[in-house]
XYZ file of C-alpha atoms in Angstrom:
689
model
C 63.882 -19.761 113.036
C 64.311 -23.409 112.069
C 67.513 -25.264 112.825
C 69.530 -25.755 109.664
C 73.135 -25.990 108.468
C 72.370 -22.818 106.550
C 73.885 -20.076 108.790
C 71.364 -17.551 107.485
C 68.555 -19.628 109.000
C 69.895 -19.307 112.543
C 70.265 -16.371 114.906
C 73.446 -14.412 114.315
C 75.252 -14.813 117.619
C 78.592 -13.313 116.593
C 80.028 -10.080 117.994
C 77.512 -7.215 117.870
C 75.078 -9.391 115.920
C 77.199 -9.240 112.776
C 76.456 -11.828 110.099
C 78.615 -14.978 110.183
C 80.655 -13.824 107.183
C 83.060 -16.765 107.061
C 80.226 -19.319 106.985
C 77.976 -17.647 104.418
C 77.912 -19.085 100.916
C 75.965 -17.629 97.964
C 73.728 -20.711 97.881
C 72.499 -19.894 101.385
C 70.701 -16.694 100.365
C 67.767 -17.835 98.237
C 66.281 -20.396 100.679
C 66.769 -18.044 103.637
C 65.198 -15.127 101.815
C 62.225 -17.129 100.635
C 61.574 -18.303 104.191
C 62.012 -14.756 105.543
C 59.528 -13.455 102.967
C 56.963 -16.022 104.073
C 57.532 -15.065 107.703
C 57.118 -11.378 106.834
C 53.801 -12.058 105.075
C 52.641 -14.020 108.115
C 53.446 -10.979 110.260
C 51.289 -8.837 107.977
C 48.435 -11.344 108.066
C 48.545 -11.223 111.857
C 48.314 -7.419 111.806
C 45.376 -7.539 109.395
C 43.587 -10.318 111.309
C 43.850 -8.640 114.701
C 40.243 -8.147 115.857
C 41.112 -5.351 118.272
C 40.390 -1.840 116.974
C 43.263 -0.532 114.905
C 45.584 1.737 116.862
C 49.131 3.010 116.529
C 50.736 0.130 118.437
C 48.952 -2.801 116.763
C 49.198 -1.317 113.265
C 51.928 1.298 112.633
C 54.417 0.106 115.261
C 53.728 -3.534 114.373
C 54.281 -2.837 110.682
C 57.559 -1.080 111.522
C 58.714 -4.197 113.403
C 57.702 -6.603 110.655
C 60.295 -7.891 108.193
C 63.351 -7.419 110.431
C 64.895 -10.774 109.435
C 64.379 -10.169 105.718
C 65.842 -6.687 106.081
C 69.045 -8.080 107.576
C 69.349 -10.697 104.833
C 68.850 -8.101 102.107
C 71.395 -5.802 103.748
C 73.941 -8.623 103.851
C 73.393 -9.532 100.194
C 73.567 -5.895 99.098
C 76.779 -5.239 101.014
C 78.548 -8.356 99.800
C 77.402 -7.830 96.212
C 78.765 -4.275 96.206
C 81.990 -4.831 98.129
C 83.096 -8.460 97.736
C 81.149 -9.915 94.860
C 81.598 -13.084 92.850
C 79.948 -14.739 89.873
C 77.835 -16.797 92.286
C 76.688 -13.722 94.239
C 75.820 -11.925 91.023
C 73.669 -14.906 90.046
C 71.892 -14.709 93.424
C 71.218 -11.012 92.788
C 69.725 -11.748 89.386
C 67.686 -14.672 90.664
C 66.253 -12.848 93.677
C 65.688 -9.377 92.173
C 62.175 -10.078 90.879
C 60.946 -12.145 93.856
C 62.132 -9.481 96.304
C 60.442 -6.742 94.273
C 57.240 -8.791 94.138
C 57.410 -9.251 97.885
C 57.886 -5.527 98.470
C 54.789 -4.842 96.368
C 52.831 -7.450 98.338
C 53.848 -5.772 101.596
C 53.076 -2.217 100.499
C 49.797 -3.208 98.808
C 48.558 -5.587 101.508
C 44.856 -4.761 101.502
C 44.122 -5.648 105.111
C 47.087 -3.812 106.567
C 46.679 -0.754 104.364
C 42.994 -0.468 105.223
C 43.930 -0.177 108.903
C 46.855 2.146 108.190
C 44.701 4.330 105.924
C 42.003 4.607 108.589
C 44.525 5.653 111.222
C 46.088 8.159 108.854
C 42.703 9.769 108.224
C 42.243 10.165 112.012
C 45.809 11.224 112.828
C 44.774 14.683 114.072
C 42.672 13.161 116.861
C 44.858 10.232 117.930
C 46.989 12.058 120.540
C 50.169 10.767 118.917
C 53.639 11.986 119.794
C 55.401 13.895 116.972
C 57.550 10.840 116.212
C 54.562 8.505 116.173
C 52.699 10.799 113.820
C 55.735 11.040 111.551
C 55.991 7.241 111.405
C 52.317 6.915 110.536
C 52.655 9.511 107.778
C 55.828 7.992 106.325
C 54.461 4.426 106.305
C 51.261 5.670 104.683
C 53.219 7.608 102.046
C 55.391 4.546 101.350
C 52.324 2.420 100.690
C 50.536 4.996 98.543
C 53.737 5.668 96.576
C 54.043 1.901 95.991
C 50.515 1.477 94.633
C 48.336 0.704 97.657
C 45.554 2.979 96.381
C 45.589 1.674 92.828
C 42.644 -0.329 91.563
C 42.518 -4.099 91.785
C 43.201 -4.178 88.037
C 46.162 -1.798 88.180
C 47.952 -3.334 91.167
C 49.158 -6.532 89.420
C 50.382 -4.426 86.505
C 52.223 -2.164 88.923
C 53.821 -5.105 90.736
C 54.974 -6.557 87.405
C 56.584 -3.222 86.501
C 58.481 -3.160 89.790
C 59.750 -6.704 89.237
C 60.945 -5.840 85.736
C 62.652 -2.728 87.046
C 64.445 -4.706 89.753
C 65.768 -7.199 87.212
C 66.984 -4.515 84.818
C 68.556 -2.323 87.500
C 70.462 -5.351 88.797
C 71.771 -6.108 85.317
C 72.696 -2.459 84.798
C 74.849 -2.363 87.947
C 76.492 -5.689 87.144
C 77.337 -4.519 83.618
C 79.056 -1.382 84.910
C 81.055 -3.438 87.396
C 82.071 -5.844 84.630
C 83.309 -2.990 82.427
C 85.251 -1.482 85.313
C 86.749 -4.722 86.580
C 87.660 -5.949 83.112
C 89.602 -2.886 81.975
C 93.308 -2.348 82.369
C 95.686 -0.031 80.548
C 99.100 -1.695 80.788
C 102.118 0.589 80.872
C 105.324 -1.202 79.984
C 108.083 1.358 79.654
C 109.480 4.564 81.068
C 108.033 6.371 78.070
C 104.547 5.172 79.078
C 105.128 6.505 82.593
C 106.241 9.975 81.514
C 105.048 12.663 83.907
C 103.656 10.301 86.529
C 104.851 11.175 90.038
C 106.101 8.402 92.341
C 102.771 7.945 94.130
C 100.941 7.271 90.843
C 103.665 4.899 89.668
C 103.534 3.015 92.958
C 99.747 2.719 92.769
C 99.900 1.510 89.153
C 102.583 -1.010 90.055
C 100.463 -2.299 92.926
C 97.466 -2.600 90.588
C 99.594 -4.649 88.184
C 100.743 -6.922 90.991
C 97.154 -7.491 92.148
C 96.293 -8.528 88.588
C 99.158 -10.995 88.386
C 101.415 -8.925 86.143
C 105.035 -9.183 87.247
C 108.195 -7.586 85.948
C 108.224 -4.184 84.288
C 104.492 -3.578 84.165
C 102.173 -0.948 85.553
C 98.386 -0.880 85.238
C 95.875 1.954 85.120
C 92.428 0.773 86.175
C 89.075 2.547 86.151
C 89.217 3.145 89.892
C 88.693 6.903 90.290
C 91.629 7.117 92.711
C 93.926 5.825 89.963
C 92.536 7.030 86.663
C 92.059 10.642 87.767
C 95.702 11.047 88.863
C 96.778 9.406 85.602
C 94.712 11.883 83.585
C 96.125 14.684 85.726
C 99.830 13.924 85.397
C 100.510 11.712 82.359
C 102.441 13.512 79.640
C 101.342 10.904 77.111
C 98.324 12.530 75.464
C 97.605 9.378 73.452
C 97.421 7.253 76.609
C 95.342 9.882 78.369
C 92.844 9.730 75.521
C 92.728 5.925 75.656
C 92.106 5.926 79.401
C 89.585 8.777 79.244
C 87.542 7.091 76.514
C 87.411 3.892 78.558
C 86.334 5.881 81.623
C 83.527 7.802 79.951
C 82.543 4.816 77.782
C 81.632 2.431 80.600
C 78.273 0.852 79.882
C 78.617 1.475 76.146
C 80.982 -1.364 75.298
C 79.188 -3.367 72.576
C 78.210 -6.821 73.690
C 76.748 -8.316 76.843
C 77.562 -5.351 79.091
C 76.108 -2.641 76.826
C 73.623 -0.719 78.984
C 72.081 1.584 76.391
C 69.028 -0.530 75.638
C 68.644 -1.342 79.334
C 68.458 2.396 80.079
C 65.646 2.757 77.528
C 63.744 -0.143 79.060
C 64.146 1.237 82.593
C 62.897 4.642 81.450
C 59.886 3.073 79.742
C 59.015 1.092 82.863
C 59.385 4.154 85.080
C 57.107 6.148 82.802
C 54.479 3.411 83.035
C 54.909 3.404 86.820
C 54.340 7.177 86.966
C 51.316 7.016 84.680
C 49.632 4.464 86.936
C 49.943 7.077 89.675
C 48.403 9.724 87.429
C 51.611 11.645 86.668
C 52.716 12.784 83.240
C 56.358 11.872 83.841
C 58.513 9.934 86.242
C 60.131 13.150 87.455
C 56.727 14.458 88.540
C 56.051 11.211 90.411
C 59.470 10.987 92.069
C 59.622 14.600 93.254
C 56.323 14.453 95.138
C 58.095 12.870 98.103
C 61.001 15.316 98.325
C 61.871 18.687 99.802
C 61.793 20.210 96.317
C 58.296 18.894 95.655
C 58.201 19.643 91.923
C 60.369 20.102 88.865
C 60.173 23.895 88.863
C 61.975 24.150 92.223
C 64.781 21.909 91.006
C 65.124 23.733 87.686
C 65.228 27.085 89.471
C 68.143 26.009 91.667
C 70.068 24.336 88.826
C 69.551 27.366 86.584
C 70.616 29.826 89.270
C 73.914 28.029 89.824
C 74.438 27.265 86.116
C 74.398 30.953 85.167
C 77.272 31.503 87.590
C 79.207 28.285 86.972
C 79.391 28.529 83.170
C 81.277 31.866 83.126
C 83.600 30.513 85.827
C 84.304 27.427 83.720
C 84.974 29.627 80.693
C 87.508 31.652 82.703
C 89.188 28.390 83.669
C 89.229 27.262 80.037
C 90.883 30.516 79.010
C 93.553 29.961 81.655
C 94.121 26.430 80.354
C 94.447 27.626 76.772
C 96.887 30.347 77.817
C 99.012 27.746 79.608
C 98.891 25.456 76.574
C 99.945 28.258 74.224
C 102.813 29.178 76.540
C 104.084 25.614 76.135
C 103.673 25.679 72.359
C 100.525 23.513 72.308
C 98.103 24.907 69.732
C 95.135 22.512 69.771
C 92.000 23.173 71.827
C 91.665 21.293 75.128
C 89.684 18.061 74.926
C 88.202 15.933 77.683
C 91.444 13.991 78.145
C 93.423 17.263 78.348
C 91.412 19.182 80.926
C 92.776 17.689 84.150
C 96.348 17.712 82.841
C 96.415 21.381 81.908
C 94.272 22.402 84.886
C 96.938 20.930 87.140
C 99.612 22.925 85.288
C 97.674 26.129 85.927
C 97.087 25.193 89.570
C 100.782 24.564 90.119
C 101.752 27.819 88.448
C 99.161 30.000 90.171
C 99.127 28.524 93.651
C 102.409 26.616 93.916
C 100.470 23.445 94.769
C 101.736 20.018 93.785
C 100.067 16.776 94.875
C 103.520 15.247 95.274
C 104.103 17.836 98.012
C 100.616 17.545 99.532
C 99.989 13.791 99.671
C 102.758 12.861 102.141
C 100.795 14.812 104.768
C 97.572 12.904 104.107
C 98.209 9.285 104.974
C 95.053 7.226 105.252
C 95.745 6.230 108.853
C 96.195 9.867 109.909
C 93.019 10.922 108.154
C 91.034 8.154 109.850
C 92.359 9.492 113.168
C 91.171 12.941 112.066
C 87.670 11.602 111.401
C 87.416 10.102 114.834
C 88.914 13.130 116.571
C 86.453 15.511 114.904
C 83.550 13.224 115.832
C 84.701 13.129 119.445
C 85.158 16.900 119.686
C 81.783 17.558 118.088
C 79.608 14.774 119.452
C 81.469 13.212 122.381
C 81.850 9.787 120.764
C 85.084 7.824 120.565
C 86.127 4.957 118.301
C 88.338 2.059 119.332
C 89.810 -0.512 116.912
C 88.419 -4.040 117.216
C 90.913 -6.218 115.305
C 89.328 -9.261 116.961
C 86.061 -8.635 115.084
C 86.335 -9.884 111.516
C 84.663 -8.182 108.593
C 83.557 -9.632 105.273
C 86.968 -9.015 103.636
C 90.542 -8.719 104.973
C 90.610 -5.043 103.932
C 87.778 -4.193 106.340
C 88.748 -2.518 109.611
C 86.269 -2.645 112.480
C 85.824 0.001 115.185
C 83.554 0.111 118.209
C 81.900 3.448 118.982
C 81.356 4.573 122.572
C 79.191 7.500 123.625
C 80.150 10.199 126.131
C 79.073 7.991 129.063
C 81.318 5.130 127.936
C 78.423 3.002 126.653
C 79.066 0.859 123.603
C 76.859 2.572 121.028
C 77.643 1.136 117.606
C 79.999 -0.679 115.274
C 81.742 0.975 112.333
C 83.221 -1.060 109.478
C 85.537 0.798 107.122
C 86.428 -0.738 103.742
C 88.772 1.687 102.021
C 90.491 -0.019 99.110
C 89.647 -0.655 95.460
C 89.577 -4.226 94.170
C 88.112 -6.080 91.213
C 85.323 -7.595 93.323
C 84.084 -4.156 94.408
C 82.042 -1.565 92.555
C 83.533 1.866 91.982
C 82.730 5.012 93.909
C 82.257 5.602 97.607
C 79.182 4.906 99.714
C 77.751 4.302 103.171
C 75.542 1.348 104.034
C 74.715 -0.767 107.051
C 73.966 -4.251 108.332
C 71.435 -2.998 110.871
C 70.042 0.419 111.778
C 69.317 1.625 115.315
C 65.679 1.203 116.370
C 64.153 0.872 119.816
C 61.054 -0.679 118.247
C 63.177 -3.497 116.827
C 65.424 -3.730 119.878
C 68.527 -2.530 118.018
C 70.562 -0.273 120.289
C 73.869 -0.492 118.411
C 73.760 0.190 114.653
C 76.168 -1.666 112.347
C 77.371 0.886 109.795
C 79.729 0.513 106.817
C 81.788 3.003 104.809
C 83.212 1.994 101.425
C 85.864 3.904 99.496
C 87.993 2.981 96.508
C 91.472 4.220 97.316
C 94.429 2.529 95.657
C 96.215 0.378 98.220
C 99.881 1.170 98.705
C 102.512 -1.542 98.254
C 103.261 -3.603 101.373
C 105.181 -1.657 103.991
C 104.139 1.751 102.686
C 101.281 3.982 103.828
C 98.364 4.749 101.565
C 98.620 8.457 100.741
C 95.519 10.421 99.831
C 95.006 13.463 97.701
C 93.079 16.285 99.313
C 90.048 15.223 97.240
C 90.437 11.631 98.468
C 90.528 12.885 102.050
C 87.382 14.923 101.370
C 85.665 11.745 100.128
C 86.733 9.964 103.322
C 85.163 12.748 105.412
C 82.034 12.787 103.231
C 81.300 9.109 103.696
C 82.035 9.295 107.409
C 79.450 12.074 107.617
C 76.921 9.569 106.247
C 78.315 7.032 108.693
C 77.742 9.352 111.643
C 74.190 9.939 110.412
C 73.638 6.203 110.882
C 75.742 5.747 114.017
C 74.283 8.685 115.971
C 70.666 7.851 115.172
C 68.501 8.036 118.294
C 64.963 7.155 117.258
C 62.227 4.744 118.226
C 61.252 3.384 114.830
C 63.265 1.595 112.159
C 61.557 3.387 109.260
C 62.710 6.742 110.637
C 66.250 5.715 111.538
C 69.551 7.104 110.328
C 69.826 8.054 106.674
C 66.236 7.062 105.799
C 65.299 10.711 105.272
C 63.994 12.517 102.194
C 66.603 12.112 99.498
C 67.327 15.830 99.061
C 68.174 15.972 102.772
C 70.301 12.821 102.975
C 73.486 14.469 101.666
C 73.454 17.262 104.278
C 75.221 15.344 107.100
C 77.857 13.989 104.705
C 78.632 17.193 102.842
C 78.590 19.193 106.064
C 81.209 16.947 107.671
C 83.605 17.686 104.779
C 84.039 21.228 106.114
C 86.115 20.080 109.093
C 88.827 18.673 106.829
C 89.624 22.208 105.649
C 89.878 23.680 109.136
C 93.488 24.793 109.838
C 93.463 23.421 113.388
C 92.371 19.997 112.125
C 95.061 20.022 109.472
C 97.716 21.169 111.942
C 96.795 18.359 114.312
C 96.370 15.485 111.869
C 98.000 16.279 108.512
C 101.496 15.106 109.365
C 104.259 13.931 107.060
C 104.223 10.163 106.989
C 108.024 9.939 107.237
C 109.016 12.811 109.552
C 105.836 13.267 111.583
C 106.081 17.018 111.046
C 102.749 18.859 110.806
C 101.740 20.333 107.495
C 103.381 23.779 107.185
C 101.085 26.786 107.668
C 102.328 28.093 104.323
C 101.073 24.945 102.563
C 97.711 25.211 104.337
C 97.494 28.821 103.151
C 98.230 27.747 99.583
C 95.619 24.973 99.776
C 93.049 27.478 101.049
C 93.954 29.920 98.312
C 93.628 27.226 95.638
C 90.355 25.760 96.902
C 88.230 27.574 94.299
C 90.390 26.632 91.325
C 88.555 24.166 89.101
C 85.196 24.709 90.778
C 83.710 26.164 87.609
C 84.509 22.991 85.675
C 83.436 20.703 88.523
C 80.142 22.535 88.983
C 79.348 22.573 85.269
C 80.156 18.867 84.968
C 77.929 18.025 87.921
C 75.101 20.258 86.675
C 75.247 18.568 83.277
C 74.518 15.209 84.892
C 71.773 16.703 87.075
C 70.102 18.400 84.089
C 70.219 15.288 81.884
C 68.845 13.191 84.744
C 65.922 15.558 85.146
C 65.355 15.913 81.401
C 65.326 12.201 80.656
C 62.952 11.491 83.537
C 60.716 14.444 82.615
C 59.882 12.888 79.230
C 56.173 12.328 78.690
C 56.643 10.001 75.719
C 56.050 6.451 77.009
C 58.632 5.102 74.551
C 61.390 7.266 76.010
C 64.392 8.357 73.929
C 64.932 6.446 70.713
C 68.680 6.622 71.266
C 70.054 7.242 74.754
C 73.405 8.576 73.576
C 71.783 10.956 71.096
C 69.342 12.200 73.742
C 72.216 12.881 76.111
C 74.142 14.750 73.408
C 71.165 16.903 72.406
C 70.249 17.700 76.012
C 73.785 18.904 76.702
C 73.765 20.942 73.497
C 70.555 22.713 74.584
C 72.106 23.394 77.945
C 75.269 24.825 76.405
C 77.650 22.278 77.939
C 81.296 22.802 76.874
C 82.321 19.642 75.033
C 85.698 19.401 76.756
C 84.016 19.273 80.181
C 81.019 17.040 79.614
C 78.782 15.491 82.266
C 80.207 13.829 85.369
C 78.270 10.586 84.834
C 76.955 9.541 81.433
C 73.651 7.693 81.250
C 75.056 4.300 80.298
C 77.029 4.053 83.549
C 75.022 6.427 85.763
C 74.571 4.070 88.712
C 72.877 6.724 90.841
C 69.992 6.620 88.367
C 69.827 3.112 86.977
C 71.219 0.620 89.506
C 68.185 1.525 91.629
C 65.666 4.319 91.974
C 67.057 6.225 94.988
C 68.526 9.078 92.924
C 66.408 8.781 89.759
C 65.200 12.286 88.877
C 67.131 13.207 92.001
C 70.809 13.699 91.201
C 70.190 17.380 91.952
C 70.149 16.467 95.659
C 73.887 17.024 96.081
C 73.478 20.657 95.093
C 70.281 21.026 97.106
C 72.076 19.655 100.171
C 75.099 21.851 99.492
C 72.898 24.913 99.887
C 72.068 23.488 103.308
C 75.590 22.418 104.299
C 77.289 25.687 103.316
C 74.717 27.650 105.281
C 74.842 25.186 108.199
C 78.611 25.377 108.656
C 78.309 29.143 108.881
C 76.618 28.560 112.245
C 80.039 27.461 113.527
C 81.753 30.339 111.716
C 79.386 32.794 113.365
C 80.064 31.172 116.750
C 83.790 31.690 116.206
C 84.711 28.052 116.814
C 84.396 25.040 114.442
C 83.783 22.878 117.514
C 81.444 25.207 119.387
C 79.718 23.069 122.019
C 76.253 24.606 121.771
C 76.138 24.584 117.969
C 77.436 20.999 117.894
C 74.775 19.909 120.384
C 72.036 21.420 118.200
C 73.576 19.796 115.133
C 73.567 16.372 116.731
C 70.064 16.673 118.151
C 68.298 18.082 115.090
C 70.314 16.655 112.161
C 72.516 13.643 112.961
C 70.406 11.932 115.639
C 66.900 12.811 114.458
C 66.690 10.584 111.382
C 63.347 11.215 109.684
C 61.420 11.851 112.908
C 60.639 15.407 111.768
C 60.126 17.114 108.440
C 63.525 18.198 107.011
C 62.603 21.879 106.843
C 61.587 21.761 110.495
C 64.782 19.896 111.406
C 66.964 22.436 109.622
C 65.123 25.421 111.070
C 65.392 23.924 114.558
C 69.174 23.739 114.105
C 69.800 27.012 112.287
C 66.892 29.172 113.444
C 65.837 29.836 109.845
C 65.808 28.311 106.371
C 69.092 28.365 104.414
C 70.422 31.084 102.142
C 72.016 30.489 98.719
C 74.954 32.880 99.093
C 77.102 30.592 101.324
C 77.024 27.917 98.598
C 78.091 30.405 95.937
C 80.897 31.633 98.170
C 81.992 28.059 98.939
C 82.316 27.279 95.238
C 83.851 30.641 94.362
C 80.920 31.570 92.126
C 80.220 35.062 93.517
C 81.453 36.691 90.332
C 81.361 40.484 89.933
C 78.159 41.781 88.379
C 75.893 39.044 89.700
C 73.965 39.548 92.940
C 74.377 37.119 95.829
């Protein structure tokens, strides 16, 4: 690289090869990325110009090595833009979206490289490749074909233009959602406004007000899930619940610059054109080709099977809510802003569970210790704090991972708190993935959550659902940290999308294990372990609300599939009307509604990873419920032999083998549906398992 005051144009010599966060300015990205793109194209030209006969090493392995610098720059920009953004970073995103998409098309469609790759792929049976080498060749070939490498010379420029337009619109979509979330605040100014809110919600709202510069008697409800959901659960002020709920479900539909409805239509039109160039009638058909499901019918069969069980369960929950409302003299029907409030009343009455009693046992620090302890007992790795290593924001905590031999094996950055410069939700990402081919022995992995930070001097207390989210994202993190593969393209979480949620959802199971709770769920003030009676009540209550949660999730998965299955190139004339009609056909109860509405559905429209693929959480849950039963059958949630198989075939294997083969190697067979139904409490009488 050339010497330059731009820190992105020099080798990153900081601890573990982390980016020089404190030196990086938004203006540094564009020139560095443009230079890295030119270098990447030069790498491809060298592969194509090599006069030696094409073989695995000079073609597939060389292609896997190419673009390492650009990859690190893109990872840095993506992480900062999601977790610590600014107006200047957002401008960089908008400016670079189309050029980066054009570059990706140039890489995947490079005629000289693809000709060599295509020839090797045609001969793969006779090349004496190792299983991992063959998998890399197949995945690189699929990537190129899926990105237009086999299209005609006339179609390829059109395809590249579509991908650039999609990149620009998806970037705007994500930025609009963030703007709606960051810009909203419901100010509470009196005791009457706070009616029903337990101390932990009041403290969180007060902290949110302080962070927004509001002093005195003021509390703020933001659109952070860890704040708005407790508000909707406990606030006695139905009018304020409705205000907050409408803001929550209306993100992306605020008239003006951040209105995403027309953007959604444009993205759908572009995706349809993309699919048609590949010869598919709809985007869903195109997207599902490279998945475990393979086609729409397999997805619809699974969604329908669970829907027929979830809807009656949700109706039974609604009846319980109505009965509770009537017992309190409330005669109206439950609406969307009522459901969580009255569901909590039923939960407290039936199971004697109150979050005010539960949360003191789930401090964030204790739950992080639980994550690391479970990882050590399962996989032999340990995590040590590295306060000397600085992250990209003061909230970020850095840990070094060591393997069972004591070797430094990775770096884990955990960014747990909500802030205005951070998008909502929870996610895993990385600054560099493990790859022997690229010389990366220690992956740099990041977990983001959006918990509400406690006031200074107090611990951050989590709900049980918050703690489950923490475990979920750490499961993704372990998928990246434990990767043990040769090739970057096959590393970590870069698996088929309906397999990627297995390691994360599976890791959630350990949170509910009584021995884990007894060891780590300790009262933040007294240090006493959570009482066995409270664990028993939590276990007993675990199925309450699952009907509603499942129906809400399925609504989003169905609408995702339906909107991407359209064969009309113009797409829906009105996105909101399409959504409403699709839910009506499905039979969605109005008071439940879909988990994510189209105008703020970032899984679908801030990128393509989950487009026509939101079903993957349910698909993976079939796998994770069945997979955890391997430990149940062994009689020990930390059984050494089962854990060793789990690490070898699931967490460490990346995409080196086909997912069905990986799962069968771990479990000895393909999964069954019944463990999922049991996990969600959907094994209702009269319906077979």
